[in-house]
XYZ file of C-alpha atoms in Angstrom:
226
model
C 0.239 -0.017 -0.061
C 2.687 2.550 0.673
C 4.017 2.236 -2.770
C 1.063 3.516 -4.087
C 1.785 6.967 -2.346
C 4.946 7.765 -3.347
C 4.423 8.783 -7.195
C 2.105 11.515 -5.209
C 4.469 12.140 -2.729
C 6.770 13.126 -5.858
C 4.438 15.186 -7.625
C 3.985 16.950 -4.529
C 8.007 17.640 -4.129
C 8.522 18.569 -7.490
C 5.209 20.901 -7.326
C 7.159 22.720 -4.862
C 10.692 22.958 -5.917
C 8.543 25.242 -9.038
C 6.766 27.023 -6.808
C 10.009 28.236 -5.757
C 11.745 28.927 -8.489
C 9.399 31.310 -9.514
C 8.522 32.856 -6.498
C 12.947 33.494 -5.781
C 12.661 35.407 -9.500
C 9.756 36.958 -8.168
C 11.594 39.032 -5.154
C 14.576 39.302 -6.488
C 15.604 42.938 -6.901
C 18.501 43.389 -9.677
C 21.438 44.493 -8.341
C 21.634 47.812 -10.467
C 18.237 48.406 -9.105
C 17.994 51.822 -5.976
C 15.859 54.305 -4.846
C 15.688 57.981 -5.785
C 16.865 59.359 -3.189
C 13.385 62.597 -2.714
C 14.356 65.610 -3.580
C 13.560 68.448 -1.177
C 14.536 71.790 -0.104
C 14.810 73.505 3.359
C 14.265 77.237 2.971
C 16.158 79.094 5.914
C 16.077 82.333 6.504
C 19.206 84.198 8.465
C 19.608 87.740 10.730
C 15.548 88.535 10.885
C 12.989 89.120 11.961
C 12.124 92.677 10.280
C 8.728 93.984 8.975
C 9.764 94.859 5.814
C 11.633 91.583 4.682
C 9.875 88.728 7.305
C 6.143 89.513 6.890
C 6.212 89.865 2.742
C 8.498 86.214 3.308
C 5.227 84.952 5.444
C 2.686 86.023 3.249
C 4.329 84.206 0.190
C 5.522 81.060 2.445
C 1.752 81.269 3.372
C 0.553 81.532 -0.284
C 2.558 78.839 -1.007
C 1.855 76.320 1.169
C 5.701 75.707 2.056
C 7.050 76.090 5.987
C 10.413 77.465 6.161
C 12.705 77.418 8.899
C 14.251 81.034 10.423
C 17.222 81.517 12.192
C 16.999 84.856 14.586
C 19.008 87.582 15.720
C 16.158 88.208 19.319
C 17.746 92.229 19.302
C 16.197 92.427 15.812
C 13.199 90.650 17.231
C 12.782 93.541 20.031
C 9.981 95.626 18.624
C 8.844 93.205 16.392
C 7.415 90.456 18.286
C 4.462 90.276 15.979
C 6.665 88.590 13.342
C 7.896 86.287 15.802
C 4.866 85.032 17.085
C 3.182 85.315 13.262
C 6.285 83.096 12.715
C 5.583 79.944 14.750
C 1.645 80.617 15.229
C 2.092 79.448 11.409
C 4.232 76.766 11.646
C 6.827 77.603 10.344
C 10.906 77.006 12.894
C 11.776 78.895 15.045
C 15.824 78.537 15.498
C 18.168 79.768 17.584
C 21.013 82.583 16.134
C 21.972 85.272 18.228
C 21.623 87.858 20.554
C 23.581 90.107 19.418
C 25.463 89.319 16.055
C 27.898 90.388 17.233
C 31.535 88.304 16.580
C 33.718 89.968 19.407
C 31.233 88.925 22.058
C 29.684 85.458 21.031
C 32.441 83.828 20.499
C 35.213 86.269 22.861
C 34.999 81.993 24.894
C 32.543 78.673 24.851
C 31.421 80.384 27.907
C 29.940 83.816 26.127
C 28.649 81.989 23.430
C 26.683 78.958 25.555
C 25.638 82.766 26.912
C 24.809 84.408 23.502
C 21.508 81.292 22.836
C 20.257 81.484 26.282
C 19.358 84.726 25.710
C 18.368 84.329 22.393
C 16.093 80.887 23.167
C 14.447 82.509 26.123
C 13.795 86.063 24.013
C 11.810 82.881 21.519
C 10.129 81.369 24.343
C 8.473 83.825 26.294
C 7.566 85.690 22.731
C 6.519 82.678 20.550
C 6.055 79.956 23.378
C 8.168 77.545 21.455
C 11.537 76.087 22.653
C 14.149 76.352 19.615
C 15.975 72.918 19.231
C 18.044 73.988 15.847
C 20.710 76.722 15.823
C 23.143 78.174 13.218
C 25.941 79.918 14.139
C 26.405 83.586 13.373
C 28.810 84.542 10.627
C 28.522 81.180 9.237
C 29.375 77.522 9.687
C 31.696 77.004 12.538
C 34.926 75.520 11.878
C 35.997 74.936 15.201
C 35.059 71.074 16.045
C 34.900 72.604 19.488
C 32.662 74.834 19.207
C 30.588 73.192 17.609
C 30.518 69.484 20.092
C 29.968 72.740 22.724
C 26.514 73.984 20.969
C 25.430 69.833 20.234
C 25.807 69.159 23.851
C 23.882 71.778 25.232
C 20.787 70.535 23.355
C 20.954 71.657 19.406
C 21.456 70.088 16.137
C 23.748 73.069 13.799
C 21.951 73.097 10.598
C 24.651 74.816 8.145
C 23.860 74.879 4.849
C 25.189 73.553 1.167
C 23.481 75.982 -1.503
C 22.783 80.346 -1.072
C 20.536 82.322 -2.992
C 23.531 85.098 -3.273
C 21.713 87.915 -1.265
C 24.854 87.904 0.917
C 27.339 87.201 -1.629
C 26.422 89.216 -4.832
C 26.201 92.716 -3.994
C 23.028 94.792 -4.645
C 21.452 91.281 -6.481
C 19.114 91.266 -8.608
C 15.745 89.516 -7.662
C 16.563 87.271 -11.635
C 20.333 86.645 -9.903
C 18.707 85.622 -6.518
C 16.763 83.008 -8.255
C 19.469 82.010 -10.888
C 21.936 81.186 -7.781
C 20.139 79.490 -5.078
C 19.312 76.544 -8.511
C 22.466 77.021 -9.497
C 24.159 75.860 -6.519
C 21.173 73.772 -5.472
C 22.388 71.927 -9.002
C 22.960 67.840 -8.417
C 21.960 68.578 -4.923
C 18.898 65.671 -3.488
C 18.131 67.474 0.101
C 19.016 71.494 -0.405
C 18.938 73.668 2.772
C 18.793 76.980 1.282
C 20.586 80.553 3.065
C 18.528 83.269 2.251
C 18.236 86.272 4.872
C 15.126 87.909 6.141
C 16.823 91.488 8.321
C 15.646 94.562 6.296
C 18.312 95.402 4.254
C 17.337 92.182 1.888
C 13.562 93.675 -0.112
C 14.693 91.445 -2.754
C 14.784 88.162 -1.757
C 11.191 88.561 -0.888
C 10.704 89.259 -4.004
C 12.514 86.596 -5.777
C 11.192 83.737 -3.402
C 7.595 83.702 -5.032
C 10.128 81.935 -8.153
C 12.552 80.331 -6.167
C 9.516 78.099 -4.956
C 8.237 77.399 -7.829
C 11.824 76.489 -10.016
C 12.412 74.305 -7.293
C 8.865 72.818 -7.612
C 9.361 72.698 -11.644
C 12.643 70.587 -11.075
C 10.438 68.131 -8.344
C 11.459 69.591 -4.931
C 9.272 69.501 -2.108
C 9.605 71.431 0.786
C 10.269 71.040 4.461
C 11.343 73.077 7.809
C 13.584 71.725 10.404
């Protein structure tokens, strides 16, 4: 009687082997296949807030449905508390840039650096009701590893940049130049951290922002805030 079951058993063994072969081929991923990294832009604004520039920037961001990150100088926010509150209320990220933006005072020592950070952060918390967790060095990316480690140990994520609009680098840059420079310096990058400024002298930046957003969108980028 047992011999009658041998052909049936062999049939099932062969069937399982065939299924395993085709299932393995279906699940296999070619060695050359790679997932494309999502293209995104972080719009980051330094040195504000100001009434004349930050306000129209916020108007544009609201109209376009874009969130951004503002690294503020708290001394410049005195008398402009409503602008700082608006930044927070409209869902943007507020980061620490400086209390004074005076390099000689900020970088006199690690203690003075942290004091500057704490002064700015306290003003943001008191005025806008948010506790900042991101930081950008006044004057740009610090090459001092010890300073960076001190700031990180103080609880902050340091945000540098890898593209610029040119509103500080190019004197009296036109809106067209700012758009062009933004795209050129971001070329080839999937994650773009774009440096812009919203202090009172940067009206052209506010004017260029709608086209900057439009051009990045045409290239398939989305927008994020920290």
